[in-house]
Short mmCIF file of C-alpha atoms and ligand atoms in Angstrom, two decimals:
data_model
loop_
_atom_site.label_atom_id
_atom_site.label_comp_id
_atom_site.label_asym_id
_atom_site.label_seq_id
_atom_site.Cartn_x
_atom_site.Cartn_y
_atom_site.Cartn_z
CA UNK A 1 143.16 32.74 53.41
CA UNK A 2 141.69 35.38 55.81
CA UNK A 3 140.81 34.61 59.41
CA UNK A 4 137.17 35.29 58.56
CA UNK A 5 137.28 32.75 55.75
CA UNK A 6 138.88 30.17 58.07
CA UNK A 7 136.14 30.74 60.57
CA UNK A 8 133.50 30.37 57.88
CA UNK A 9 134.97 27.10 56.64
CA UNK A 10 135.09 25.75 60.18
CA UNK A 11 131.43 26.55 60.70
CA UNK A 12 130.48 24.88 57.44
CA UNK A 13 132.53 21.80 58.31
CA UNK A 14 130.72 21.60 61.63
CA UNK A 15 127.37 21.77 59.88
CA UNK A 16 128.23 18.94 57.53
CA UNK A 17 130.04 16.87 60.17
CA UNK A 18 126.75 15.93 61.74
CA UNK A 19 124.49 16.18 58.69
CA UNK A 20 124.68 12.42 58.05
CA UNK A 21 123.15 11.83 61.51
CA UNK A 22 119.87 13.40 60.53
CA UNK A 23 117.34 11.64 58.42
CA UNK A 24 113.62 11.71 57.99
CA UNK A 25 111.66 9.83 60.61
CA UNK A 26 109.92 6.69 59.47
CA UNK A 27 108.92 5.73 63.01
CA UNK A 28 111.55 3.01 63.30
CA UNK A 29 113.62 4.72 65.98
CA UNK A 30 113.32 7.30 68.74
CA UNK A 31 113.76 10.85 67.53
CA UNK A 32 116.43 12.77 69.40
CA UNK A 33 115.92 16.29 68.09
CA UNK A 34 118.63 18.88 68.41
CA UNK A 35 117.91 21.95 70.53
CA UNK A 36 118.97 25.38 69.33
CA UNK A 37 118.18 28.92 70.36
CA UNK A 38 115.89 31.10 68.29
CA UNK A 39 112.78 33.24 68.44
CA UNK A 40 110.37 30.37 67.88
CA UNK A 41 112.09 28.24 70.54
CA UNK A 42 111.62 31.18 72.97
CA UNK A 43 108.00 31.51 71.91
CA UNK A 44 107.51 27.79 72.51
CA UNK A 45 108.84 28.11 76.06
CA UNK A 46 106.62 31.12 76.72
CA UNK A 47 103.56 29.29 75.41
CA UNK A 48 104.47 26.25 77.51
CA UNK A 49 104.64 28.49 80.58
CA UNK A 50 100.87 29.09 80.30
CA UNK A 51 100.46 25.45 81.43
CA UNK A 52 101.68 26.52 84.88
CA UNK A 53 98.05 27.49 85.41
CA UNK A 54 97.09 23.83 85.09
CA UNK A 55 99.27 23.04 88.11
CA UNK A 56 98.54 26.04 90.34
CA UNK A 57 94.90 26.65 89.31
CA UNK A 58 93.30 24.21 91.79
CA UNK A 59 95.03 25.92 94.74
CA UNK A 60 93.59 29.37 94.00
CA UNK A 61 91.03 30.43 96.61
CA UNK A 62 88.08 32.76 96.25
CA UNK A 63 86.08 33.88 99.30
CA UNK A 64 87.59 30.98 101.23
CA UNK A 65 86.60 28.31 98.66
CA UNK A 66 88.39 26.72 95.71
CA UNK A 67 88.15 29.37 92.97
CA UNK A 68 87.56 26.84 90.17
CA UNK A 69 86.05 23.48 91.05
CA UNK A 70 84.39 21.01 88.72
CA UNK A 71 82.25 19.20 91.26
CA UNK A 72 81.08 16.19 89.24
CA UNK A 73 79.37 14.28 92.11
CA UNK A 74 77.52 17.49 93.10
CA UNK A 75 76.74 18.13 89.41
CA UNK A 76 77.87 21.75 89.62
CA UNK A 77 80.86 23.84 88.51
CA UNK A 78 82.18 26.69 90.61
CA UNK A 79 84.05 29.41 88.79
CA UNK A 80 84.86 32.22 91.22
CA UNK A 81 81.46 33.67 92.25
CA UNK A 82 79.61 31.77 89.57
CA UNK A 83 78.01 28.37 90.12
CA UNK A 84 77.00 26.56 86.94
CA UNK A 85 74.37 23.88 87.43
CA UNK A 86 73.14 21.32 84.86
CA UNK A 87 70.40 23.73 83.69
CA UNK A 88 73.11 26.27 82.67
CA UNK A 89 75.03 23.71 80.65
CA UNK A 90 74.04 25.46 77.42
CA UNK A 91 76.59 28.11 78.38
CA UNK A 92 79.35 25.51 78.61
CA UNK A 93 78.31 24.26 75.17
CA UNK A 94 78.75 27.79 73.82
CA UNK A 95 82.16 28.05 75.47
CA UNK A 96 83.20 24.76 73.83
CA UNK A 97 81.79 25.92 70.48
CA UNK A 98 83.70 29.19 70.79
CA UNK A 99 87.01 27.44 71.43
CA UNK A 100 86.40 24.83 68.72
CA UNK A 101 85.82 27.57 66.15
CA UNK A 102 88.76 29.58 67.49
CA UNK A 103 90.91 26.50 66.88
CA UNK A 104 89.51 26.21 63.35
CA UNK A 105 90.20 29.90 62.60
CA UNK A 106 93.75 29.73 63.94
CA UNK A 107 94.41 26.54 61.97
CA UNK A 108 93.02 28.09 58.78
CA UNK A 109 95.23 31.13 59.23
CA UNK A 110 98.42 29.71 60.71
CA UNK A 111 98.25 25.91 60.53
CA UNK A 112 98.61 23.72 63.61
CA UNK A 113 99.80 26.51 65.91
CA UNK A 114 97.96 24.86 68.77
CA UNK A 115 99.89 21.60 68.22
CA UNK A 116 103.23 23.31 67.88
CA UNK A 117 103.00 25.69 70.80
CA UNK A 118 100.16 24.92 73.22
CA UNK A 119 99.23 21.23 73.04
CA UNK A 120 99.93 19.35 76.28
CA UNK A 121 101.33 16.38 74.34
CA UNK A 122 104.00 18.36 72.49
CA UNK A 123 104.82 20.46 75.57
CA UNK A 124 105.20 17.41 77.82
CA UNK A 125 107.35 15.73 75.15
CA UNK A 126 109.47 18.88 75.02
CA UNK A 127 109.89 18.80 78.81
CA UNK A 128 110.66 15.07 78.85
CA UNK A 129 113.27 15.35 76.08
CA UNK A 130 114.82 18.36 77.82
CA UNK A 131 115.36 16.16 80.90
CA UNK A 132 116.66 13.40 78.64
CA UNK A 133 119.15 15.82 77.10
CA UNK A 134 120.35 17.01 80.50
CA UNK A 135 120.97 13.43 81.70
CA UNK A 136 122.06 11.67 78.52
CA UNK A 137 123.70 14.47 76.56
CA UNK A 138 123.40 15.68 72.96
CA UNK A 139 121.35 13.70 70.39
CA UNK A 140 124.39 11.80 69.06
CA UNK A 141 125.31 10.64 72.58
CA UNK A 142 121.75 9.61 73.25
CA UNK A 143 121.60 7.47 70.15
CA UNK A 144 124.88 5.79 71.14
CA UNK A 145 123.62 5.21 74.67
CA UNK A 146 120.42 3.65 73.33
CA UNK A 147 122.46 1.17 71.28
CA UNK A 148 125.08 0.47 73.96
CA UNK A 149 124.84 -2.72 76.07
CA UNK A 150 123.36 -2.36 79.53
CA UNK A 151 126.02 -1.39 82.05
CA UNK A 152 125.71 -0.08 85.58
CA UNK A 153 126.35 3.44 84.30
CA UNK A 154 123.69 3.18 81.58
CA UNK A 155 121.24 1.73 84.08
CA UNK A 156 121.88 4.58 86.53
CA UNK A 157 121.40 7.28 83.86
CA UNK A 158 118.22 5.68 82.53
CA UNK A 159 116.86 5.11 86.05
CA UNK A 160 117.24 8.82 86.89
CA UNK A 161 115.49 9.79 83.68
CA UNK A 162 112.56 7.45 84.20
CA UNK A 163 112.25 8.51 87.83
CA UNK A 164 112.04 12.19 86.75
CA UNK A 165 109.49 11.31 84.03
CA UNK A 166 107.36 9.34 86.49
CA UNK A 167 107.49 12.19 89.00
CA UNK A 168 106.23 14.67 86.39
CA UNK A 169 103.59 12.20 85.22
CA UNK A 170 102.31 11.62 88.76
CA UNK A 171 102.22 15.36 89.44
CA UNK A 172 100.30 15.83 86.18
CA UNK A 173 97.78 13.17 87.25
CA UNK A 174 97.39 14.67 90.71
CA UNK A 175 96.93 18.17 89.30
CA UNK A 176 94.23 16.88 86.98
CA UNK A 177 92.29 15.25 89.83
CA UNK A 178 92.68 18.43 91.92
CA UNK A 179 90.36 20.34 89.55
CA UNK A 180 87.52 18.02 90.58
CA UNK A 181 87.85 17.99 94.36
CA UNK A 182 89.30 20.08 97.17
CA UNK A 183 92.95 20.33 96.11
CA UNK A 184 94.52 20.66 99.58
CA UNK A 185 92.40 17.84 101.01
CA UNK A 186 93.39 15.68 98.04
CA UNK A 187 97.06 15.81 99.06
CA UNK A 188 96.08 14.76 102.59
CA UNK A 189 93.93 11.93 101.22
CA UNK A 190 96.74 10.62 99.01
CA UNK A 191 99.35 10.94 101.74
CA UNK A 192 97.17 9.11 104.27
CA UNK A 193 96.09 6.54 101.64
CA UNK A 194 92.47 7.50 102.24
CA UNK A 195 91.68 8.79 98.72
CA UNK A 196 88.66 7.29 96.97
CA UNK A 197 88.95 4.52 94.36
CA UNK A 198 88.05 7.06 91.63
CA UNK A 199 90.84 9.39 92.78
CA UNK A 200 93.39 6.56 92.81
CA UNK A 201 92.17 5.23 89.47
CA UNK A 202 92.32 8.65 87.76
CA UNK A 203 95.76 9.34 89.21
CA UNK A 204 97.03 5.97 87.97
CA UNK A 205 95.48 6.45 84.52
CA UNK A 206 96.92 9.93 84.01
CA UNK A 207 100.33 9.01 85.40
CA UNK A 208 100.60 6.01 83.10
CA UNK A 209 99.14 7.96 80.15
CA UNK A 210 101.56 10.87 80.51
CA UNK A 211 104.55 8.59 81.04
CA UNK A 212 103.80 6.45 77.99
CA UNK A 213 102.58 9.18 75.62
CA UNK A 214 105.24 11.78 76.38
CA UNK A 215 108.11 9.45 77.24
CA UNK A 216 107.78 6.66 74.69
CA UNK A 217 105.20 7.33 71.98
CA UNK A 218 106.13 11.01 71.58
CA UNK A 219 105.55 12.20 67.98
CA UNK A 220 103.85 8.89 67.15
CA UNK A 221 100.93 10.11 69.29
CA UNK A 222 100.55 13.11 66.97
CA UNK A 223 100.91 10.95 63.88
CA UNK A 224 98.68 8.01 64.75
CA UNK A 225 96.56 8.73 67.81
CA UNK A 226 95.54 12.38 67.66
CA UNK A 227 92.31 12.91 65.70
CA UNK A 228 93.07 16.59 65.25
CA UNK A 229 96.04 15.76 63.03
CA UNK A 230 93.63 13.88 60.75
CA UNK A 231 91.19 16.75 60.32
CA UNK A 232 93.76 19.49 59.88
CA UNK A 233 93.81 18.93 56.14
CA UNK A 234 90.20 20.10 56.01
CA UNK A 235 91.01 23.31 57.86
CA UNK A 236 94.22 24.20 56.05
CA UNK A 237 94.15 25.73 52.62
CA UNK A 238 96.66 27.08 50.15
CA UNK A 239 96.37 30.54 51.71
CA UNK A 240 97.26 29.39 55.24
CA UNK A 241 100.44 30.89 56.60
CA UNK A 242 102.58 27.94 57.68
CA UNK A 243 106.31 27.22 58.01
CA UNK A 244 107.25 26.66 54.37
CA UNK A 245 110.46 26.00 52.52
CA UNK A 246 111.01 28.50 49.70
CA UNK A 247 111.80 26.07 46.90
CA UNK A 248 112.24 28.96 44.41
CA UNK A 249 115.15 30.21 46.43
CA UNK A 250 116.48 26.94 47.82
CA UNK A 251 116.53 24.67 44.77
CA UNK A 252 118.52 23.14 43.29
CA UNK A 253 119.94 22.38 46.71
CA UNK A 254 123.56 21.40 46.92
CA UNK A 255 126.42 21.21 49.34
CA UNK A 256 128.98 23.99 49.55
CA UNK A 257 132.26 23.25 47.90
CA UNK A 258 135.27 24.45 49.90
CA UNK A 259 132.91 26.62 51.88
CA UNK A 260 131.54 28.37 48.77
CA UNK A 261 128.19 28.08 47.01
CA UNK A 262 128.47 26.14 43.77
CA UNK A 263 127.50 28.18 40.72
CA UNK A 264 123.88 27.49 39.75
CA UNK A 265 122.88 26.04 43.13
CA UNK A 266 120.10 27.48 45.25
CA UNK A 267 120.48 28.74 48.81
CA UNK A 268 119.80 25.37 50.49
CA UNK A 269 123.17 23.88 51.32
CA UNK A 270 121.65 20.50 52.24
CA UNK A 271 122.98 20.62 55.79
CA UNK A 272 119.91 18.87 57.24
CA UNK A 273 119.79 21.21 60.24
CA UNK A 274 116.06 21.75 59.64
CA UNK A 275 115.54 17.98 59.96
CA UNK A 276 117.84 17.82 63.00
CA UNK A 277 115.69 20.16 65.11
CA UNK A 278 112.34 18.79 64.00
CA UNK A 279 110.59 17.09 66.94
CA UNK A 280 108.59 14.92 64.55
CA UNK A 281 111.47 14.11 62.21
CA UNK A 282 109.96 15.78 59.15
CA UNK A 283 111.94 17.24 56.25
CA UNK A 284 110.02 20.41 55.50
CA UNK A 285 111.67 20.67 52.10
CA UNK A 286 109.39 17.86 50.97
CA UNK A 287 106.31 20.12 51.26
CA UNK A 288 103.33 20.05 53.60
CA UNK A 289 103.53 16.90 55.73
CA UNK A 290 100.88 15.58 58.10
CA UNK A 291 103.64 15.01 60.67
CA UNK A 292 104.43 18.73 60.76
CA UNK A 293 103.06 20.33 63.90
CA UNK A 294 104.10 23.82 62.72
CA UNK A 295 106.35 24.45 65.70
CA UNK A 296 108.57 26.56 63.41
CA UNK A 297 111.79 25.28 65.00
CA UNK A 298 113.10 24.54 61.51
CA UNK A 299 112.80 28.27 60.77
CA UNK A 300 115.13 29.00 63.70
CA UNK A 301 117.56 26.32 62.49
CA UNK A 302 117.66 27.49 58.88
CA UNK A 303 117.96 31.16 59.88
CA UNK A 304 121.06 30.26 61.91
CA UNK A 305 122.53 28.45 58.90
CA UNK A 306 121.77 31.40 56.62
CA UNK A 307 123.53 33.73 59.10
CA UNK A 308 126.58 31.46 59.05
CA UNK A 309 126.81 31.37 55.25
CA UNK A 310 125.98 35.07 54.94
CA UNK A 311 122.69 34.66 53.10
CA UNK A 312 119.43 36.42 53.92
CA UNK A 313 117.22 34.68 56.50
CA UNK A 314 113.82 33.26 55.57
CA UNK A 315 114.65 30.31 53.31
CA UNK A 316 112.16 28.56 55.57
CA UNK A 317 109.56 31.03 56.78
CA UNK A 318 105.86 31.52 57.51
CA UNK A 319 104.42 31.74 54.01
CA UNK A 320 101.38 30.46 52.12
CA UNK A 321 101.72 27.99 49.26
CA UNK A 322 99.89 30.37 46.94
CA UNK A 323 102.24 33.23 47.82
CA UNK A 324 105.25 31.01 47.12
CA UNK A 325 103.81 30.14 43.74
CA UNK A 326 103.35 33.86 43.01
CA UNK A 327 99.56 33.75 43.18
CA UNK A 328 97.37 36.49 44.63
CA UNK A 329 96.53 35.95 48.32
CA UNK A 330 93.44 37.90 49.46
CA UNK A 331 93.58 39.80 52.76
CA UNK A 332 92.33 37.90 55.82
CA UNK A 333 88.95 39.58 56.03
CA UNK A 334 88.13 38.82 52.42
CA UNK A 335 88.40 35.04 52.85
CA UNK A 336 84.92 33.55 53.03
CA UNK A 337 85.94 30.74 55.37
CA UNK A 338 87.44 33.18 57.87
CA UNK A 339 84.31 35.35 57.72
CA UNK A 340 82.02 32.40 58.42
CA UNK A 341 84.18 31.32 61.37
CA UNK A 342 84.21 34.85 62.77
CA UNK A 343 80.40 35.12 62.55
CA UNK A 344 79.95 31.83 64.45
CA UNK A 345 82.51 32.88 67.05
CA UNK A 346 80.82 36.25 67.53
CA UNK A 347 77.43 34.57 68.04
CA UNK A 348 78.89 32.09 70.53
CA UNK A 349 80.71 34.87 72.35
CA UNK A 350 77.52 36.96 72.45
CA UNK A 351 75.67 33.99 73.96
CA UNK A 352 78.35 33.52 76.61
CA UNK A 353 78.24 37.21 77.57
CA UNK A 354 74.42 37.11 77.67
CA UNK A 355 74.58 34.04 79.90
CA UNK A 356 77.15 35.59 82.23
CA UNK A 357 75.13 38.78 82.58
CA UNK A 358 71.85 37.00 83.16
CA UNK A 359 72.89 34.02 85.19
CA UNK A 360 71.63 34.65 88.71
CA UNK A 361 72.61 33.15 92.04
CA UNK A 362 68.94 32.45 92.68
CA UNK A 363 66.31 30.79 90.57
CA UNK A 364 62.66 29.99 91.17
CA UNK A 365 60.37 27.58 89.36
CA UNK A 366 56.69 27.28 90.25
CA UNK A 367 54.56 24.17 89.74
CA UNK A 368 50.79 24.64 89.88
CA UNK A 369 48.90 21.87 91.71
CA UNK A 370 46.75 19.98 89.20
CA UNK A 371 44.59 17.82 91.49
CA UNK A 372 42.50 19.82 92.20
CA UNK A 373 43.15 22.88 90.06
CA UNK A 374 41.45 25.10 92.67
CA UNK A 375 39.23 24.88 95.73
CA UNK A 376 36.31 27.07 96.77
CA UNK A 377 36.62 28.13 100.40
CA UNK A 378 33.66 28.60 102.75
CA UNK A 379 34.13 32.41 102.69
CA UNK A 380 33.72 32.38 98.91
CA UNK A 381 37.41 32.82 98.04
CA UNK A 382 39.19 30.68 95.46
CA UNK A 383 42.43 29.00 96.51
CA UNK A 384 45.23 27.62 94.29
CA UNK A 385 48.14 25.54 95.54
CA UNK A 386 51.75 25.88 94.22
CA UNK A 387 55.01 24.13 94.78
CA UNK A 388 57.98 26.54 94.71
CA UNK A 389 61.34 25.11 93.73
CA UNK A 390 64.00 27.49 94.96
CA UNK A 391 67.49 27.01 93.56
CA UNK A 392 70.37 28.60 95.46
CA UNK A 393 73.45 28.65 93.20
CA UNK A 394 75.74 30.30 95.74
CA UNK A 395 78.07 28.50 98.14
CA UNK A 396 76.20 29.44 101.36
CA UNK A 397 72.80 29.06 103.00
CA UNK A 398 70.54 31.93 102.04
CA UNK A 399 67.25 33.31 103.37
CA UNK A 400 64.87 34.42 100.65
CA UNK A 401 61.50 36.12 100.50
CA UNK A 402 58.74 35.28 98.04
CA UNK A 403 56.16 37.84 96.91
CA UNK A 404 53.55 37.89 94.17
CA UNK A 405 52.39 40.48 91.71
CA UNK A 406 50.31 41.06 88.64
CA UNK A 407 47.00 40.07 90.20
CA UNK A 408 45.01 42.60 92.29
CA UNK A 409 43.52 41.40 95.56
CA UNK A 410 45.43 38.12 95.68
CA UNK A 411 46.74 36.91 99.07
CA UNK A 412 49.88 34.78 99.43
CA UNK A 413 49.68 32.19 102.20
CA UNK A 414 52.66 30.24 103.53
CA UNK A 415 55.41 32.72 102.66
CA UNK A 416 55.05 35.07 105.61
CA UNK A 417 58.53 34.18 106.91
CA UNK A 418 61.69 34.04 104.74
CA UNK A 419 62.54 30.58 103.37
CA UNK A 420 65.90 28.94 103.88
CA UNK A 421 67.51 27.93 100.56
CA UNK A 422 70.34 25.41 100.82
CA UNK A 423 73.47 26.08 98.69
CA UNK A 424 73.73 24.29 95.35
CA UNK A 425 70.36 22.63 95.86
CA UNK A 426 66.73 22.95 94.92
CA UNK A 427 64.65 23.50 98.08
CA UNK A 428 60.88 22.91 97.67
CA UNK A 429 58.20 24.88 99.55
CA UNK A 430 54.40 24.88 99.28
CA UNK A 431 52.39 28.12 99.17
CA UNK A 432 48.77 29.08 98.42
CA UNK A 433 47.17 31.98 96.63
CA UNK A 434 43.68 33.14 97.60
CA UNK A 435 41.47 35.45 95.60
CA UNK A 436 37.97 36.71 96.44
CA UNK A 437 35.42 35.31 93.99
CA UNK A 438 34.41 38.80 92.85
CA UNK A 439 37.98 39.49 91.60
CA UNK A 440 37.88 36.43 89.35
CA UNK A 441 36.91 37.78 85.91
CA UNK A 442 37.94 34.74 83.89
CA UNK A 443 38.86 31.11 84.42
CA UNK A 444 42.59 31.78 84.16
CA UNK A 445 44.51 34.82 85.38
CA UNK A 446 48.18 35.63 85.10
CA UNK A 447 50.26 36.01 88.26
CA UNK A 448 53.98 36.12 88.95
CA UNK A 449 56.14 35.04 91.87
CA UNK A 450 59.24 36.99 92.77
CA UNK A 451 62.12 35.59 94.78
CA UNK A 452 64.68 37.84 96.49
CA UNK A 453 67.64 37.27 98.80
CA UNK A 454 67.23 38.82 102.26
CA UNK A 455 70.87 39.72 102.74
CA UNK A 456 71.66 39.95 99.05
CA UNK A 457 68.65 41.77 97.62
CA UNK A 458 70.43 42.11 94.28
CA UNK A 459 69.85 38.36 93.82
CA UNK A 460 66.34 37.86 92.50
CA UNK A 461 64.35 35.71 90.13
CA UNK A 462 60.82 35.89 88.75
CA UNK A 463 58.48 33.19 87.47
CA UNK A 464 55.19 33.72 85.71
CA UNK A 465 52.35 31.33 86.54
CA UNK A 466 48.51 31.11 86.38
CA UNK A 467 45.70 31.45 88.90
CA UNK A 468 42.78 29.19 87.97
CA UNK A 469 39.14 29.32 88.98
CA UNK A 470 35.59 28.44 87.79
CA UNK A 471 34.24 29.95 84.57
S1 SF4 B 1 116.60 24.30 54.31
FE1 SF4 B 1 118.15 25.40 55.50
S2 SF4 B 1 118.54 24.13 57.28
FE2 SF4 B 1 117.43 22.86 55.81
S3 SF4 B 1 119.03 21.80 54.69
FE3 SF4 B 1 118.60 23.64 53.52
S4 SF4 B 1 119.99 25.15 54.32
FE4 SF4 B 1 120.03 23.48 55.76
S1 SF4 B 2 108.85 20.61 59.85
FE1 SF4 B 2 109.45 22.46 60.98
S2 SF4 B 2 107.52 23.30 61.67
FE2 SF4 B 2 107.10 21.21 61.05
S3 SF4 B 2 107.27 20.02 62.93
FE3 SF4 B 2 109.27 19.97 61.94
S4 SF4 B 2 110.40 21.66 62.84
FE4 SF4 B 2 108.26 21.98 63.35
#
């Protein structure tokens, strides 16, 4: 027997040696998934790295302030130079709509990619089980340790693990709270025990939530608690590209005999490696399963096996069910569902861009006094009274001027000096318009008020109102 053949047999023996350890998850025990290298594992790490933004985001500064701050008590959101107040909330709705539809499109095309690669639950579970692996060893060792009686050594190992989990959970909770208040001050408040009850409560809730969901419930969260898993069936169709087992090529599955494929068997050698790496304990060979989060780790596992037994890769691969069954799969842009999603996304995106281009740091609203609608002055002029509501959406005090236009001969009283507009607030001011009686050629004339920043003249806002008089 050649050295190469010996090597091959050894590899196959290794595969089967542990195959009995892997079985489909029925929720009765903790899943200890095997970790292997592969392109989808690398992709998963890269996707997880985007969550670094969640931790460092609150510490980013912009013009001396927190770059992104969701100021709930102040009912305003600061995103770099932009301040979004409750009246601009329609833009946030469009942003949410855009991302909801984006999620639907991606799911239609590639299944639960979000769950497999970007979801905080699966990423935190991945991080927690990585720590578990470092402290407790390979999956087999972990299972033994779980079943072993409590000794000092077991207690010490478990204590370290739970301490690390709690540390990550607490840091997750703190990072969450930091998006809603000054992040640096928050650390001081926690360290000096002077944080508010809401800050303590949210920290406790998120710490406990992360610890329980990622440490204990793990894939059960995806199976039983996550609503998205329930609605995925509506978004997926037979043309969706998802990790799929090629039953044409793999079946009838059967174990190798003396390291060789048995005549008449398919390419699946029933080694269970695809089940071993699955974080939700699914056997993908059973078809589409609601426990599958499409992380594609089983593709990595099976490709490695195929390399070892010198068969082409791709027994498990991204493929649609229709394509596997030899049916025609239309190109992406010819699928009606995709087209509808893209139209909605384009409209939402257009609305967001419109909002961003037109949202101004200054806004003026004008309320016309109703009691009385006008007064006749002794010199024969007609006077109307207005309340200006000046909204300063920037972070600093601002002086603004108010002028009028659109009505010849009208005089603005009360706005001779610039007004002070407080940041993030509506500041009210009262002004009057006077018009000689002879200029009044109707009972209602159109007039507009224009607001402009003194030091930032590019910030301006206009409001159209009415000037009223006798018939
Ligand atoms: S599909 Fe691949 S990894 Fe899974 S049992 Fe068959 S050969 Fe092994
Ligand atoms: S079956 Fe494959 S793609 Fe689905 S969750 Fe398991 S490893 Fe990930």
